[in-house]
Amino acid sequence: MLTDRACRNAKPLYKPYRLLDGSGLYFEVWPSGAKSWRYRFQLRDGGTFKENMFAVGDYVISPRVESDEEFAARRAGGSFTLAYGF
């Protein structure tokens, strides 16, 4: 299970990489420094399964104090922290 410290300290490399959180949720770090949440899942199509990916949103560092309005605006904008995002 990922911690906020692990997400905060993840450094960009020369190619994108993933930190797995479990049950299909993962944290992706891009060479540009962008950090994103992704969810990988499978859908049944007839007798076969097709793998899909859902881009949950961008990772931001959790503010120490955040009002309910600021929280709602951040989530509506597609920015998630580990503490409040899920």
PDB file of C-alpha atoms in Angstrom:
ATOM      1  CA  MET A   1       0.000   0.000   0.000  1.00  0.00           C
ATOM      2  CA  LEU A   2       1.363   3.409  -0.980  1.00  0.00           C
ATOM      3  CA  THR A   3       2.077   6.126   1.528  1.00  0.00           C
ATOM      4  CA  ASP A   4       1.883   9.862   0.950  1.00  0.00           C
ATOM      5  CA  ARG A   5       5.621  10.071   1.616  1.00  0.00           C
ATOM      6  CA  ALA A   6       6.352   7.535  -1.158  1.00  0.00           C
ATOM      7  CA  CYS A   7       4.215   9.526  -3.617  1.00  0.00           C
ATOM      8  CA  ARG A   8       5.771  12.850  -2.615  1.00  0.00           C
ATOM      9  CA  ASN A   9       9.334  11.498  -2.885  1.00  0.00           C
ATOM     10  CA  ALA A  10       8.881   9.685  -6.227  1.00  0.00           C
ATOM     11  CA  LYS A  11      11.439  11.226  -8.600  1.00  0.00           C
ATOM     12  CA  PRO A  12      11.103  11.325 -12.408  1.00  0.00           C
ATOM     13  CA  LEU A  13      13.299   8.951 -14.413  1.00  0.00           C
ATOM     14  CA  TYR A  14      14.126   8.775 -18.117  1.00  0.00           C
ATOM     15  CA  LYS A  15      10.908   6.813 -18.777  1.00  0.00           C
ATOM     16  CA  PRO A  16       7.514   6.625 -17.005  1.00  0.00           C
ATOM     17  CA  TYR A  17       7.177   4.176 -14.134  1.00  0.00           C
ATOM     18  CA  ARG A  18       4.430   2.959 -11.806  1.00  0.00           C
ATOM     19  CA  LEU A  19       4.074   2.461  -8.082  1.00  0.00           C
ATOM     20  CA  LEU A  20       1.360  -0.111  -7.393  1.00  0.00           C
ATOM     21  CA  ASP A  21      -1.188   0.467  -4.639  1.00  0.00           C
ATOM     22  CA  GLY A  22      -3.289  -2.651  -5.107  1.00  0.00           C
ATOM     23  CA  SER A  23      -6.585  -3.762  -6.668  1.00  0.00           C
ATOM     24  CA  GLY A  24      -5.681  -2.089  -9.962  1.00  0.00           C
ATOM     25  CA  LEU A  25      -4.880   1.373  -8.592  1.00  0.00           C
ATOM     26  CA  TYR A  26      -1.422   2.715  -9.361  1.00  0.00           C
ATOM     27  CA  PHE A  27       0.588   5.905  -9.224  1.00  0.00           C
ATOM     28  CA  GLU A  28       2.406   6.918 -12.390  1.00  0.00           C
ATOM     29  CA  VAL A  29       5.473   9.200 -12.513  1.00  0.00           C
ATOM     30  CA  TRP A  30       6.427  10.771 -15.855  1.00  0.00           C
ATOM     31  CA  PRO A  31       9.861  12.047 -16.986  1.00  0.00           C
ATOM     32  CA  SER A  32       8.407  15.589 -17.004  1.00  0.00           C
ATOM     33  CA  GLY A  33       7.761  15.263 -13.260  1.00  0.00           C
ATOM     34  CA  ALA A  34       3.981  14.893 -13.630  1.00  0.00           C
ATOM     35  CA  LYS A  35       2.391  12.443 -11.183  1.00  0.00           C
ATOM     36  CA  SER A  36      -0.972  10.822 -11.862  1.00  0.00           C
ATOM     37  CA  TRP A  37      -3.390   8.269 -10.468  1.00  0.00           C
ATOM     38  CA  ARG A  38      -4.535   5.480 -12.802  1.00  0.00           C
ATOM     39  CA  TYR A  39      -6.887   2.527 -12.375  1.00  0.00           C
ATOM     40  CA  ARG A  40      -6.552  -0.635 -14.456  1.00  0.00           C
ATOM     41  CA  PHE A  41      -9.552  -2.960 -14.750  1.00  0.00           C
ATOM     42  CA  GLN A  42     -11.039  -5.668 -16.961  1.00  0.00           C
ATOM     43  CA  LEU A  43     -14.388  -5.800 -18.739  1.00  0.00           C
ATOM     44  CA  ARG A  44     -15.916  -8.974 -20.075  1.00  0.00           C
ATOM     45  CA  ASP A  45     -16.691  -8.900 -23.794  1.00  0.00           C
ATOM     46  CA  GLY A  46     -18.498 -12.103 -24.614  1.00  0.00           C
ATOM     47  CA  GLY A  47     -16.210 -14.902 -23.453  1.00  0.00           C
ATOM     48  CA  THR A  48     -13.062 -12.799 -23.262  1.00  0.00           C
ATOM     49  CA  PHE A  49     -11.787 -10.088 -20.949  1.00  0.00           C
ATOM     50  CA  LYS A  50     -10.526  -6.761 -22.239  1.00  0.00           C
ATOM     51  CA  GLU A  51      -8.134  -4.729 -20.152  1.00  0.00           C
ATOM     52  CA  ASN A  52      -8.920  -1.022 -19.696  1.00  0.00           C
ATOM     53  CA  MET A  53      -7.341   1.921 -17.901  1.00  0.00           C
ATOM     54  CA  PHE A  54      -9.050   4.897 -16.276  1.00  0.00           C
ATOM     55  CA  ALA A  55      -7.116   8.123 -15.615  1.00  0.00           C
ATOM     56  CA  VAL A  56      -8.362   9.169 -12.173  1.00  0.00           C
ATOM     57  CA  GLY A  57      -6.491  12.481 -11.966  1.00  0.00           C
ATOM     58  CA  ASP A  58      -3.298  14.279 -11.070  1.00  0.00           C
ATOM     59  CA  TYR A  59      -1.485  13.954  -7.756  1.00  0.00           C
ATOM     60  CA  VAL A  60      -0.986  17.043  -5.628  1.00  0.00           C
ATOM     61  CA  ILE A  61       0.590  17.425  -2.204  1.00  0.00           C
ATOM     62  CA  SER A  62      -2.030  17.561   0.508  1.00  0.00           C
ATOM     63  CA  PRO A  63      -2.472  21.039   1.995  1.00  0.00           C
ATOM     64  CA  ARG A  64      -2.250  21.213   5.777  1.00  0.00           C
ATOM     65  CA  VAL A  65      -5.524  23.135   6.083  1.00  0.00           C
ATOM     66  CA  GLU A  66      -8.207  23.036   3.431  1.00  0.00           C
ATOM     67  CA  SER A  67     -11.812  24.263   3.685  1.00  0.00           C
ATOM     68  CA  ASP A  68     -14.673  22.131   2.398  1.00  0.00           C
ATOM     69  CA  GLU A  69     -15.062  24.505  -0.570  1.00  0.00           C
ATOM     70  CA  GLU A  70     -11.353  24.282  -1.462  1.00  0.00           C
ATOM     71  CA  PHE A  71     -11.522  20.489  -1.155  1.00  0.00           C
ATOM     72  CA  ALA A  72     -14.540  20.301  -3.497  1.00  0.00           C
ATOM     73  CA  ALA A  73     -12.912  22.649  -6.030  1.00  0.00           C
ATOM     74  CA  ARG A  74      -9.639  20.662  -6.028  1.00  0.00           C
ATOM     75  CA  ARG A  75     -11.421  17.355  -6.591  1.00  0.00           C
ATOM     76  CA  ALA A  76     -13.678  18.839  -9.287  1.00  0.00           C
ATOM     77  CA  GLY A  77     -10.505  20.015 -11.043  1.00  0.00           C
ATOM     78  CA  GLY A  78      -9.130  16.444 -11.151  1.00  0.00           C
ATOM     79  CA  SER A  79      -6.401  16.859  -8.508  1.00  0.00           C
ATOM     80  CA  PHE A  80      -6.156  14.190  -5.830  1.00  0.00           C
ATOM     81  CA  THR A  81      -4.010  13.594  -2.780  1.00  0.00           C
ATOM     82  CA  LEU A  82      -3.428  10.263  -1.138  1.00  0.00           C
ATOM     83  CA  ALA A  83      -5.027  11.503   2.089  1.00  0.00           C
ATOM     84  CA  TYR A  84      -8.271  12.883   0.626  1.00  0.00           C
ATOM     85  CA  GLY A  85      -8.503  11.532  -2.909  1.00  0.00           C
ATOM     86  CA  PHE A  86     -10.023   8.118  -2.298  1.00  0.00           C
TER      87      PHE A  86
END
